[in-house]
C-alpha cells in the first residue's frame, strides 16, 4: 500500500511532478495541475457523526448522520489557481477516504484505496494536495463504504470561483441538493443497500428531500433578474430530469464546465436535462415580474416532484430580453480528436466475479494488492467488458481495464447492454461527450460523469493524464457490486 509519507503535501507541492517508490513499488508519475508558486491555503477538515432532524423540527432526530466539519451540506468556496493543503482527520467509527470529485488532482490525492492510498482508520489523519486549476461546481465525498457514508450525508460542495467568470454577472445564486434518505418511521437509518436493489436500479430512499429538507425550499430572488441555479444529485441512486415551468431558462454548465454555446432548456430533448448521481448542472433562469414564481422540478417522477420554488421580489430591476449567458471556456486539457485511440467497453450484468484483462506482471506489487472489505459489496452483479471489481471474499485488486499513455487522446465508446441506467464517472479527467446513439438532439459538452441509458452507446474523448484512475458507475451499489475498473496511465 502507498504510505502516508508518499502522500505528504510538501513533496507534491514542491514541484509539478512527483514519482516515488512506496510500499507498493514504483508508481506512475503523479502530475500536479498547478505550478509550485501557486498560492497555498491550508485547511483542516474532519468527518464525524452527529444527530440531525431530517424529518422536520418536530420529529425525532436521526442519529449517526455523517458530515464534514459537523455541518451538513457544507459549501466550500475558493479561487481558481489556489492550492489546498487539506489536513484531514477521520472522527468516524469506520475507515474512510476523501475523493475530490471532478477536481483534476494529482492521482496520489484521488482518495481511492488501494490504488492511491490506504484507508484512513478511525482517529487517523491524512494530508491531501488539492490544486484547483479549473473554475466550476464540484464536490467531495468518501470513496470507501461510499453507499453507507454518503447515504448518511457525508459529502460537501466545492465551488471554485474565477475573476473572469465573475464578469458574467448574475443577480442571485441558488443551490439545489437532491438527496434522499433511507429512514424508518422512527427517523433512524434502515439498510442502505439491498441485494435486489444492487442488482437492478439501486435501492431508493424512503424519504425525498431537497437541501436536506422534506419541504421543498422557497427562495426569494430579484424579479426580472438572472438566477444561477446550481443543482447536484448527491443521492446514491436517483436519476432526475431537471426542468422548470418557465420558458426563459438555459443550461450554462455541466459538471462545472461551461456549455458553449449555452443551450436553451426548452430546445433540449424533452425540455429537460437528465442527471444521475454525482452529476451537476448550472441553469440560468430569468425571473418574471414581482410576486410571480418559477418552479424547478424533477420531471422523471410519476408526478413532477418539486425541488425548489424561486419567488420573484422587487429589487428595482427592469424587464429586458432574455439572453443566455456564456461562461468562460474550460481551462481543462482538451482531447485532440484528429487521431484518437479508440477503446470499446460494455456495461454488463455479471453472475459472479470475472476477470479477462491481462494480469499485471508478478513483480508489480499492485498485482498482490487487496481491496478493503469495507469498501466493496458482498456480491458481484455487474462488470465492464467482463471485468468486475472486487467484491465479497474476492478482494484481490483486478488488473487495469487498459494501460494508456500520458498525453494521448482516447475515444471511448461505452455501450450499456443492461436494463438499467448507468452514470459513468472517470476520475481525474474532464472529457468531451461527443455523441449518443439515442439522444440525437444532444449538443456536445464537457463532463466528468455521463449517463449511459439501456441499449445506448455514448462516445466521449479525453486526454489521458498519468496515474491510476478508476472508471465506474456512480449508482453506488452498482460500483460496490462490480461496475468499476481502472486505467493505468504512464
CSV table of C-alpha atoms in Angstrom, one decimal:
chain,number,residue,atom,x,y,z
A,1,UNK,CA,0.0,0.0,0.0
A,2,UNK,CA,1.0,3.6,-0.5
A,3,UNK,CA,2.5,5.1,2.6
A,4,UNK,CA,1.2,8.4,4.1
A,5,UNK,CA,4.8,9.7,3.7
A,6,UNK,CA,4.4,9.3,-0.1
A,7,UNK,CA,1.3,11.4,0.0
A,8,UNK,CA,2.7,14.3,2.1
A,9,UNK,CA,1.7,17.6,0.6
A,10,UNK,CA,5.1,19.2,0.9
A,11,UNK,CA,6.7,16.9,-1.6
A,12,UNK,CA,3.8,17.2,-4.0
A,13,UNK,CA,3.7,21.0,-3.8
A,14,UNK,CA,7.4,21.4,-4.3
A,15,UNK,CA,7.1,20.6,-8.0
A,16,UNK,CA,4.7,19.8,-10.8
A,17,UNK,CA,5.8,16.2,-10.9
A,18,UNK,CA,6.4,13.5,-8.3
A,19,UNK,CA,7.1,9.8,-8.8
A,20,UNK,CA,8.4,8.0,-5.8
A,21,UNK,CA,8.7,4.4,-4.7
A,22,UNK,CA,6.4,3.4,-1.9
A,23,UNK,CA,5.2,0.3,-0.2
A,24,UNK,CA,3.5,-0.7,-3.5
A,25,UNK,CA,6.6,-0.2,-5.6
A,26,UNK,CA,7.3,2.3,-8.4
A,27,UNK,CA,4.0,4.2,-9.1
A,28,UNK,CA,3.2,6.3,-12.2
A,29,UNK,CA,4.2,9.9,-12.2
A,30,UNK,CA,1.7,12.0,-10.1
A,31,UNK,CA,1.4,15.2,-12.2
A,32,UNK,CA,0.4,18.3,-10.4
A,33,UNK,CA,-2.0,20.7,-12.2
A,34,UNK,CA,-0.7,23.9,-10.7
A,35,UNK,CA,2.8,25.4,-10.6
A,36,UNK,CA,4.7,25.2,-7.3
A,37,UNK,CA,4.3,29.0,-6.9
A,38,UNK,CA,0.5,28.7,-6.7
A,39,UNK,CA,-0.9,30.4,-3.6
A,40,UNK,CA,-1.3,27.9,-0.8
A,41,UNK,CA,-4.2,27.7,1.6
A,42,UNK,CA,-4.1,25.2,4.4
A,43,UNK,CA,-7.4,23.9,5.8
A,44,UNK,CA,-8.4,21.4,8.5
A,45,UNK,CA,-11.1,19.0,7.6
A,46,UNK,CA,-12.8,16.3,9.6
A,47,UNK,CA,-15.6,13.8,9.2
A,48,UNK,CA,-17.8,12.9,12.1
A,49,UNK,CA,-21.2,11.7,13.2
A,50,UNK,CA,-24.0,13.9,14.6
A,51,UNK,CA,-27.7,14.0,15.2
A,52,UNK,CA,-29.9,15.8,12.7
A,53,UNK,CA,-33.7,16.2,12.5
A,54,UNK,CA,-34.1,15.1,8.9
A,55,UNK,CA,-37.8,14.5,9.1
A,56,UNK,CA,-38.6,18.0,10.4
A,57,UNK,CA,-38.0,20.1,13.6
A,58,UNK,CA,-40.8,18.3,15.5
A,59,UNK,CA,-39.7,14.8,14.5
A,60,UNK,CA,-37.1,12.5,16.2
A,61,UNK,CA,-33.5,13.3,15.5
A,62,UNK,CA,-31.7,10.9,13.2
A,63,UNK,CA,-28.6,9.5,14.9
A,64,UNK,CA,-25.3,8.8,13.2
A,65,UNK,CA,-25.7,11.4,10.4
A,66,UNK,CA,-22.3,11.9,8.8
A,67,UNK,CA,-20.9,15.4,7.9
A,68,UNK,CA,-17.7,17.2,7.2
A,69,UNK,CA,-16.8,19.6,9.9
A,70,UNK,CA,-20.1,18.9,11.7
A,71,UNK,CA,-22.0,20.9,9.1
A,72,UNK,CA,-24.5,19.1,6.7
A,73,UNK,CA,-24.1,20.0,3.1
A,74,UNK,CA,-21.3,22.5,3.9
A,75,UNK,CA,-20.3,24.7,0.9
A,76,UNK,CA,-16.6,25.5,0.4
A,77,UNK,CA,-15.5,28.3,-1.9
A,78,UNK,CA,-12.0,29.1,-3.2
A,79,UNK,CA,-10.4,31.0,-6.0
A,80,UNK,CA,-9.2,29.2,-9.1
A,81,UNK,CA,-5.5,28.7,-9.1
A,82,UNK,CA,-5.3,28.1,-5.3
A,83,UNK,CA,-3.7,25.0,-3.9
A,84,UNK,CA,-5.4,23.5,-0.9
A,85,UNK,CA,-3.3,21.7,1.7
A,86,UNK,CA,-6.0,19.6,3.4
A,87,UNK,CA,-5.2,18.1,6.8
A,88,UNK,CA,-8.0,15.5,7.2
A,89,UNK,CA,-8.9,13.8,10.4
A,90,UNK,CA,-11.3,10.8,10.5
A,91,UNK,CA,-13.5,11.1,13.5
A,92,UNK,CA,-15.9,8.4,12.2
A,93,UNK,CA,-16.1,5.0,13.8
A,94,UNK,CA,-15.2,3.4,10.5
A,95,UNK,CA,-12.4,3.8,7.9
A,96,UNK,CA,-12.9,6.4,5.1
A,97,UNK,CA,-11.1,8.4,2.4
A,98,UNK,CA,-11.8,11.7,0.6
A,99,UNK,CA,-12.3,11.8,-3.2
A,100,UNK,CA,-12.3,15.2,-4.8
A,101,UNK,CA,-14.9,14.6,-7.5
A,102,UNK,CA,-14.3,16.4,-10.7
A,103,UNK,CA,-11.1,18.2,-9.5
A,104,UNK,CA,-8.0,17.4,-11.5
A,105,UNK,CA,-5.8,16.5,-8.6
A,106,UNK,CA,-2.5,14.6,-8.8
A,107,UNK,CA,-3.7,11.0,-8.6
A,108,UNK,CA,-2.0,10.3,-5.3
A,109,UNK,CA,-4.6,12.6,-3.8
A,110,UNK,CA,-7.6,11.0,-5.5
A,111,UNK,CA,-8.7,9.1,-2.4
A,112,UNK,CA,-9.2,5.6,-3.9
A,113,UNK,CA,-7.9,2.7,-1.8
A,114,UNK,CA,-5.7,0.8,-2.5
A,115,UNK,CA,-4.7,2.5,-5.8
A,116,UNK,CA,-3.7,5.8,-4.3
A,117,UNK,CA,-3.6,5.4,-0.5
A,118,UNK,CA,-4.6,3.3,2.4
A,119,UNK,CA,-8.0,3.7,4.0
A,120,UNK,CA,-7.8,6.2,6.9
A,121,UNK,CA,-8.7,4.4,10.1
A,122,UNK,CA,-10.9,5.9,12.9
A,123,UNK,CA,-8.8,8.5,14.5
A,124,UNK,CA,-6.4,8.6,11.6
A,125,UNK,CA,-5.1,11.6,9.6
A,126,UNK,CA,-4.2,12.2,6.0
A,127,UNK,CA,-2.8,15.1,4.0
A,128,UNK,CA,-4.3,15.8,0.6
A,129,UNK,CA,-2.7,18.0,-2.1
A,130,UNK,CA,-5.7,19.6,-3.9
A,131,UNK,CA,-4.9,22.1,-6.6
A,132,UNK,CA,-7.8,24.0,-8.1
A,133,UNK,CA,-6.9,24.6,-11.7
A,134,UNK,CA,-10.4,25.0,-13.1
A,135,UNK,CA,-13.4,27.1,-12.0
A,136,UNK,CA,-16.8,25.4,-11.6
A,137,UNK,CA,-19.1,23.4,-9.3
A,138,UNK,CA,-17.6,20.3,-7.7
A,139,UNK,CA,-18.0,18.2,-4.5
A,140,UNK,CA,-16.1,15.8,-2.4
A,141,UNK,CA,-17.1,12.5,-0.7
A,142,UNK,CA,-15.6,9.3,0.7
A,143,UNK,CA,-14.5,6.5,-1.7
A,144,UNK,CA,-14.8,3.6,0.8
A,145,UNK,CA,-18.1,2.5,2.2
A,146,UNK,CA,-19.5,5.2,-0.1
A,147,UNK,CA,-23.0,3.7,-0.2
A,148,UNK,CA,-23.2,3.8,3.6
A,149,UNK,CA,-21.3,7.1,4.4
A,150,UNK,CA,-22.7,9.2,1.5
A,151,UNK,CA,-26.1,7.6,2.3
A,152,UNK,CA,-25.9,9.1,5.7
A,153,UNK,CA,-24.9,12.5,4.4
A,154,UNK,CA,-21.1,12.5,4.1
A,155,UNK,CA,-20.4,14.9,1.2
A,156,UNK,CA,-19.7,18.7,0.8
A,157,UNK,CA,-20.0,21.1,-2.1
A,158,UNK,CA,-16.9,22.8,-3.6
A,159,UNK,CA,-17.3,25.9,-5.7
A,160,UNK,CA,-14.2,27.2,-7.5
A,161,UNK,CA,-14.6,30.9,-8.4
A,162,UNK,CA,-12.7,32.8,-11.1
A,163,UNK,CA,-12.5,36.6,-11.8
A,164,UNK,CA,-13.2,36.0,-15.5
A,165,UNK,CA,-16.4,34.1,-14.6
A,166,UNK,CA,-17.5,36.8,-12.2
A,167,UNK,CA,-17.6,39.2,-15.2
A,168,UNK,CA,-20.6,37.1,-16.3
A,169,UNK,CA,-22.9,38.7,-13.8
A,170,UNK,CA,-25.9,37.0,-12.1
A,171,UNK,CA,-28.4,38.7,-9.8
A,172,UNK,CA,-28.7,35.7,-7.4
A,173,UNK,CA,-27.4,32.2,-6.9
A,174,UNK,CA,-29.4,29.2,-5.6
A,175,UNK,CA,-28.2,25.7,-4.8
A,176,UNK,CA,-30.4,22.6,-5.1
A,177,UNK,CA,-29.0,19.4,-3.5
A,178,UNK,CA,-31.0,16.3,-4.4
A,179,UNK,CA,-30.5,13.7,-1.7
A,180,UNK,CA,-33.0,11.1,-0.4
A,181,UNK,CA,-32.8,9.4,2.9
A,182,UNK,CA,-33.4,5.7,3.9
A,183,UNK,CA,-35.2,6.2,7.1
A,184,UNK,CA,-37.7,4.2,9.1
A,185,UNK,CA,-40.8,5.8,10.7
A,186,UNK,CA,-38.8,6.4,13.8
A,187,UNK,CA,-36.4,8.6,11.9
A,188,UNK,CA,-33.5,6.1,12.2
A,189,UNK,CA,-31.5,4.6,9.3
A,190,UNK,CA,-32.5,1.4,7.6
A,191,UNK,CA,-30.2,-0.7,5.4
A,192,UNK,CA,-28.6,1.5,2.8
A,193,UNK,CA,-28.3,-1.4,0.3
A,194,UNK,CA,-30.4,-4.4,-0.6
A,195,UNK,CA,-29.3,-7.2,-2.9
A,196,UNK,CA,-32.4,-6.7,-5.0
A,197,UNK,CA,-31.6,-3.0,-5.4
A,198,UNK,CA,-27.9,-3.6,-6.1
A,199,UNK,CA,-28.8,-6.0,-8.9
A,200,UNK,CA,-31.3,-3.6,-10.5
A,201,UNK,CA,-31.8,0.2,-10.5
A,202,UNK,CA,-30.4,0.7,-6.9
A,203,UNK,CA,-32.0,0.9,-3.5
A,204,UNK,CA,-34.0,4.1,-3.3
A,205,UNK,CA,-34.5,6.3,-0.3
A,206,UNK,CA,-37.8,6.2,1.6
A,207,UNK,CA,-37.9,10.0,2.1
A,208,UNK,CA,-37.3,12.5,-0.7
A,209,UNK,CA,-35.6,15.8,0.2
A,210,UNK,CA,-34.0,18.9,-1.2
A,211,UNK,CA,-31.1,20.6,0.7
A,212,UNK,CA,-31.8,18.1,3.5
A,213,UNK,CA,-35.4,19.2,3.9
A,214,UNK,CA,-38.6,17.2,3.2
A,215,UNK,CA,-40.3,20.6,2.5
A,216,UNK,CA,-39.1,22.0,-0.9
A,217,UNK,CA,-37.3,25.3,-0.3
A,218,UNK,CA,-38.8,28.7,-1.4
A,219,UNK,CA,-36.1,31.2,-2.3
A,220,UNK,CA,-36.6,34.9,-2.9
A,221,UNK,CA,-34.7,36.3,-5.8
A,222,UNK,CA,-34.9,39.6,-7.8
A,223,UNK,CA,-37.8,40.0,-10.2
A,224,UNK,CA,-36.6,40.2,-13.8
A,225,UNK,CA,-33.1,39.0,-12.6
A,226,UNK,CA,-30.9,36.2,-13.8
A,227,UNK,CA,-30.6,33.5,-11.2
A,228,UNK,CA,-27.8,30.9,-11.4
A,229,UNK,CA,-29.4,27.7,-10.2
A,230,UNK,CA,-26.7,25.1,-9.3
A,231,UNK,CA,-28.1,21.6,-8.9
A,232,UNK,CA,-26.3,18.5,-7.8
A,233,UNK,CA,-27.6,14.9,-7.5
A,234,UNK,CA,-25.8,13.9,-4.3
A,235,UNK,CA,-28.0,10.8,-4.0
A,236,UNK,CA,-26.6,7.3,-4.3
A,237,UNK,CA,-29.3,6.1,-6.7
A,238,UNK,CA,-31.8,8.7,-8.0
A,239,UNK,CA,-31.8,9.9,-11.6
A,240,UNK,CA,-33.7,13.1,-12.3
A,241,UNK,CA,-35.0,15.1,-15.3
A,242,UNK,CA,-34.2,18.6,-14.3
A,243,UNK,CA,-36.5,21.3,-15.7
A,244,UNK,CA,-38.7,24.3,-14.9
A,245,UNK,CA,-42.2,25.5,-15.6
A,246,UNK,CA,-40.7,28.7,-17.2
A,247,UNK,CA,-39.6,29.2,-20.8
A,248,UNK,CA,-36.7,31.6,-20.0
A,249,UNK,CA,-34.1,29.1,-18.7
A,250,UNK,CA,-30.8,27.8,-20.2
A,251,UNK,CA,-28.3,25.2,-19.4
A,252,UNK,CA,-25.0,27.0,-19.0
A,253,UNK,CA,-22.7,24.5,-17.3
A,254,UNK,CA,-22.4,20.7,-16.8
A,255,UNK,CA,-20.2,19.2,-14.1
A,256,UNK,CA,-18.6,22.6,-13.6
A,257,UNK,CA,-17.6,23.1,-17.3
A,258,UNK,CA,-19.2,25.8,-19.5
A,259,UNK,CA,-21.7,24.7,-22.1
A,260,UNK,CA,-20.8,26.7,-25.2
A,261,UNK,CA,-23.0,28.0,-26.6
A,262,UNK,CA,-25.5,27.8,-23.8
A,263,UNK,CA,-28.5,25.6,-24.5
A,264,UNK,CA,-32.0,26.9,-24.0
A,265,UNK,CA,-33.6,24.3,-21.8
A,266,UNK,CA,-36.8,24.0,-24.0
A,267,UNK,CA,-34.6,23.3,-27.0
A,268,UNK,CA,-33.1,20.2,-25.4
A,269,UNK,CA,-34.8,16.8,-25.9
A,270,UNK,CA,-38.0,16.8,-23.9
A,271,UNK,CA,-37.0,20.2,-22.5
A,272,UNK,CA,-35.1,18.7,-19.6
A,273,UNK,CA,-31.5,17.8,-18.5
A,274,UNK,CA,-31.2,14.3,-17.3
A,275,UNK,CA,-28.8,13.9,-14.3
A,276,UNK,CA,-27.7,10.9,-12.3
A,277,UNK,CA,-25.8,10.5,-9.1
A,278,UNK,CA,-22.7,12.9,-8.8
A,279,UNK,CA,-23.8,15.0,-11.8
A,280,UNK,CA,-24.1,18.8,-11.6
A,281,UNK,CA,-25.8,21.3,-13.8
A,282,UNK,CA,-26.0,25.1,-13.8
A,283,UNK,CA,-29.1,26.8,-15.1
A,284,UNK,CA,-29.6,30.4,-15.9
A,285,UNK,CA,-33.2,31.3,-15.0
A,286,UNK,CA,-34.6,34.7,-16.0
A,287,UNK,CA,-37.2,35.6,-13.4
A,288,UNK,CA,-40.7,37.0,-14.2
A,289,UNK,CA,-42.2,40.1,-12.5
A,290,UNK,CA,-42.7,40.7,-8.8
A,291,UNK,CA,-44.9,38.2,-7.0
A,292,UNK,CA,-44.6,35.5,-9.6
A,293,UNK,CA,-42.8,32.2,-9.2
A,294,UNK,CA,-40.6,29.8,-11.1
A,295,UNK,CA,-40.8,26.2,-10.0
A,296,UNK,CA,-37.9,23.8,-10.6
A,297,UNK,CA,-39.0,20.2,-10.9
A,298,UNK,CA,-37.7,16.6,-11.3
A,299,UNK,CA,-39.9,15.5,-14.2
A,300,UNK,CA,-38.7,11.9,-14.1
A,301,UNK,CA,-41.0,11.0,-11.2
A,302,UNK,CA,-44.5,9.7,-11.9
A,303,UNK,CA,-45.8,13.1,-10.8
A,304,UNK,CA,-43.3,16.0,-11.2
A,305,UNK,CA,-41.5,16.4,-7.9
A,306,UNK,CA,-41.0,20.0,-6.8
A,307,UNK,CA,-37.4,20.6,-6.0
A,308,UNK,CA,-37.4,24.4,-5.3
A,309,UNK,CA,-39.6,27.4,-5.9
A,310,UNK,CA,-38.0,30.7,-6.9
A,311,UNK,CA,-40.1,33.7,-5.7
A,312,UNK,CA,-39.6,37.0,-7.6
A,313,UNK,CA,-39.4,40.1,-5.3
A,314,UNK,CA,-39.0,43.7,-6.4
A,315,UNK,CA,-35.4,44.8,-6.3
A,316,UNK,CA,-35.6,47.6,-8.8
A,317,UNK,CA,-34.6,45.6,-11.9
A,318,UNK,CA,-36.4,46.3,-15.2
A,319,UNK,CA,-37.6,43.7,-17.6
A,320,UNK,CA,-35.2,43.1,-20.5
A,321,UNK,CA,-35.0,40.5,-23.3
A,322,UNK,CA,-33.7,37.1,-22.1
A,323,UNK,CA,-30.3,36.2,-23.4
A,324,UNK,CA,-28.4,33.1,-22.2
A,325,UNK,CA,-25.1,33.9,-20.7
A,326,UNK,CA,-21.9,32.2,-21.9
A,327,UNK,CA,-19.4,31.3,-19.2
A,328,UNK,CA,-15.6,31.4,-19.9
A,329,UNK,CA,-14.3,28.4,-21.8
A,330,UNK,CA,-13.0,25.5,-19.7
A,331,UNK,CA,-9.3,25.5,-18.8
A,332,UNK,CA,-9.1,21.7,-18.6
A,333,UNK,CA,-7.0,19.9,-21.3
A,334,UNK,CA,-9.0,19.2,-24.4
A,335,UNK,CA,-8.8,16.0,-26.4
A,336,UNK,CA,-7.3,16.0,-29.8
A,337,UNK,CA,-10.0,14.5,-32.0
A,338,UNK,CA,-7.9,14.3,-35.2
A,339,UNK,CA,-6.4,10.9,-34.3
A,340,UNK,CA,-7.8,9.5,-31.1
A,341,UNK,CA,-7.1,5.9,-29.9
A,342,UNK,CA,-10.4,4.0,-29.9
A,343,UNK,CA,-11.5,1.9,-26.9
A,344,UNK,CA,-14.8,0.0,-26.6
A,345,UNK,CA,-16.4,-1.0,-23.3
A,346,UNK,CA,-19.6,-2.9,-22.5
A,347,UNK,CA,-21.6,-2.3,-19.3
A,348,UNK,CA,-22.8,-5.8,-18.4
A,349,UNK,CA,-24.6,-7.9,-15.9
A,350,UNK,CA,-22.4,-10.5,-14.2
A,351,UNK,CA,-23.4,-13.6,-12.3
A,352,UNK,CA,-20.2,-13.6,-10.3
A,353,UNK,CA,-16.6,-12.3,-10.2
A,354,UNK,CA,-15.0,-12.3,-13.6
A,355,UNK,CA,-11.6,-11.1,-15.0
A,356,UNK,CA,-10.4,-11.3,-18.6
A,357,UNK,CA,-7.9,-8.4,-18.8
A,358,UNK,CA,-4.3,-9.4,-18.7
A,359,UNK,CA,-2.9,-9.7,-15.2
A,360,UNK,CA,-0.2,-7.3,-14.0
A,361,UNK,CA,3.3,-8.7,-14.0
A,362,UNK,CA,4.0,-10.8,-11.0
A,363,UNK,CA,6.7,-8.4,-9.8
A,364,UNK,CA,4.2,-5.5,-9.9
A,365,UNK,CA,3.2,-5.1,-6.2
A,366,UNK,CA,-0.3,-4.0,-7.3
A,367,UNK,CA,-0.8,-7.5,-8.6
A,368,UNK,CA,-0.9,-8.5,-4.9
A,369,UNK,CA,-2.9,-5.6,-3.6
A,370,UNK,CA,-6.2,-6.2,-1.7
A,371,UNK,CA,-9.2,-4.0,-1.5
A,372,UNK,CA,-10.5,-3.3,2.0
A,373,UNK,CA,-13.6,-5.4,2.6
A,374,UNK,CA,-15.5,-2.3,3.9
A,375,UNK,CA,-15.1,-0.6,0.5
A,376,UNK,CA,-16.9,-3.3,-1.6
A,377,UNK,CA,-20.2,-5.1,-1.7
A,378,UNK,CA,-20.9,-8.7,-0.7
A,379,UNK,CA,-21.8,-10.0,-4.2
A,380,UNK,CA,-21.0,-9.3,-7.9
A,381,UNK,CA,-23.8,-8.2,-10.1
A,382,UNK,CA,-22.0,-6.1,-12.8
A,383,UNK,CA,-18.9,-5.9,-15.0
A,384,UNK,CA,-17.2,-3.7,-17.5
A,385,UNK,CA,-16.4,-5.8,-20.6
A,386,UNK,CA,-16.3,-9.0,-18.4
A,387,UNK,CA,-14.0,-7.4,-15.8
A,388,UNK,CA,-15.6,-6.9,-12.4
A,389,UNK,CA,-14.3,-5.0,-9.4
A,390,UNK,CA,-13.5,-6.8,-6.1
A,391,UNK,CA,-16.5,-8.0,-4.0
A,392,UNK,CA,-17.2,-10.3,-1.2
A,393,UNK,CA,-14.3,-12.6,-0.5
A,394,UNK,CA,-12.7,-11.9,-3.9
A,395,UNK,CA,-10.7,-8.9,-2.6
A,396,UNK,CA,-7.7,-9.1,-4.9
A,397,UNK,CA,-7.4,-5.8,-6.9
A,398,UNK,CA,-8.3,-6.5,-10.5
A,399,UNK,CA,-5.9,-5.7,-13.3
A,400,UNK,CA,-6.4,-2.5,-15.2
A,401,UNK,CA,-9.0,-2.4,-18.0
A,402,UNK,CA,-6.3,-0.9,-20.2
A,403,UNK,CA,-2.9,0.7,-20.0
A,404,UNK,CA,-2.9,4.2,-21.5
A,405,UNK,CA,-0.2,6.7,-22.5
A,406,UNK,CA,0.1,10.1,-20.8
A,407,UNK,CA,-0.9,12.9,-23.2
A,408,UNK,CA,-2.7,10.7,-25.7
A,409,UNK,CA,-6.3,11.2,-26.7
A,410,UNK,CA,-8.6,8.3,-26.2
A,411,UNK,CA,-12.2,8.0,-27.6
A,412,UNK,CA,-14.3,5.6,-25.5
A,413,UNK,CA,-17.4,4.0,-26.9
A,414,UNK,CA,-19.4,2.9,-23.9
A,415,UNK,CA,-22.4,0.6,-24.6
A,416,UNK,CA,-24.9,-0.3,-22.0
A,417,UNK,CA,-26.3,-3.8,-22.6
A,418,UNK,CA,-28.2,-4.0,-19.3
A,419,UNK,CA,-31.8,-3.0,-18.5
A,420,UNK,CA,-30.7,-0.2,-16.1
A,421,UNK,CA,-29.2,3.3,-16.5
A,422,UNK,CA,-25.5,3.8,-15.5
A,423,UNK,CA,-24.0,7.3,-14.9
A,424,UNK,CA,-20.3,6.6,-15.6
A,425,UNK,CA,-17.6,8.6,-13.9
A,426,UNK,CA,-13.9,8.9,-14.9
A,427,UNK,CA,-11.6,10.1,-12.1
A,428,UNK,CA,-9.0,12.8,-12.7
A,429,UNK,CA,-10.2,13.9,-16.2
A,430,UNK,CA,-12.7,16.2,-17.9
A,431,UNK,CA,-14.0,14.5,-21.1
A,432,UNK,CA,-16.0,15.7,-24.1
A,433,UNK,CA,-19.2,13.9,-24.7
A,434,UNK,CA,-19.4,13.5,-28.5
A,435,UNK,CA,-22.5,11.5,-29.3
A,436,UNK,CA,-25.2,9.3,-28.2
A,437,UNK,CA,-26.9,6.5,-30.2
A,438,UNK,CA,-30.3,7.6,-28.6
A,439,UNK,CA,-30.1,11.3,-27.9
A,440,UNK,CA,-29.7,12.7,-31.4
A,441,UNK,CA,-30.5,16.3,-30.5
A,442,UNK,CA,-28.0,16.4,-27.7
A,443,UNK,CA,-25.2,19.0,-28.1
A,444,UNK,CA,-21.6,18.1,-27.4
A,445,UNK,CA,-20.5,19.1,-23.9
A,446,UNK,CA,-17.7,18.6,-21.3
A,447,UNK,CA,-18.3,16.5,-18.2
A,448,UNK,CA,-16.7,14.1,-15.7
A,449,UNK,CA,-19.8,11.8,-15.4
A,450,UNK,CA,-22.1,10.8,-18.3
A,451,UNK,CA,-25.4,8.8,-18.2
A,452,UNK,CA,-25.5,5.7,-20.5
A,453,UNK,CA,-29.1,4.5,-20.9
A,454,UNK,CA,-30.1,0.9,-21.6
A,455,UNK,CA,-29.2,-0.1,-25.1
A,456,UNK,CA,-27.3,3.1,-25.7
A,457,UNK,CA,-23.8,3.8,-26.9
A,458,UNK,CA,-22.2,7.0,-25.7
A,459,UNK,CA,-18.9,8.2,-27.2
A,460,UNK,CA,-16.6,10.5,-25.2
A,461,UNK,CA,-13.0,11.6,-25.5
A,462,UNK,CA,-10.3,12.7,-23.1
A,463,UNK,CA,-6.6,13.5,-23.0
A,464,UNK,CA,-5.0,10.9,-20.6
A,465,UNK,CA,-3.1,12.1,-17.5
A,466,UNK,CA,-0.5,10.0,-15.8
A,467,UNK,CA,-1.8,7.9,-12.8
A,468,UNK,CA,-4.0,5.1,-11.8
A,469,UNK,CA,-7.6,6.3,-12.4
A,470,UNK,CA,-10.9,4.4,-11.7
A,471,UNK,CA,-13.9,4.4,-14.1
A,472,UNK,CA,-17.2,3.4,-12.5
A,473,UNK,CA,-20.9,3.7,-12.3
A,474,UNK,CA,-22.0,6.3,-9.8
A,475,UNK,CA,-25.1,4.5,-8.7
A,476,UNK,CA,-23.1,3.5,-5.7
A,477,UNK,CA,-24.5,0.0,-5.2
A,478,UNK,CA,-23.5,-0.8,-8.9
A,479,UNK,CA,-20.0,0.4,-8.2
A,480,UNK,CA,-19.9,-1.7,-5.0
A,481,UNK,CA,-21.0,-4.8,-6.8
A,482,UNK,CA,-18.6,-4.9,-9.7
A,483,UNK,CA,-19.2,-1.9,-12.0
A,484,UNK,CA,-15.8,-0.3,-11.6
A,485,UNK,CA,-12.4,-0.7,-13.3
A,486,UNK,CA,-9.3,1.3,-13.6
A,487,UNK,CA,-6.8,2.6,-16.1
A,488,UNK,CA,-3.1,2.8,-15.6
A,489,UNK,CA,-1.7,5.9,-17.5
A,490,UNK,CA,2.1,6.1,-17.9
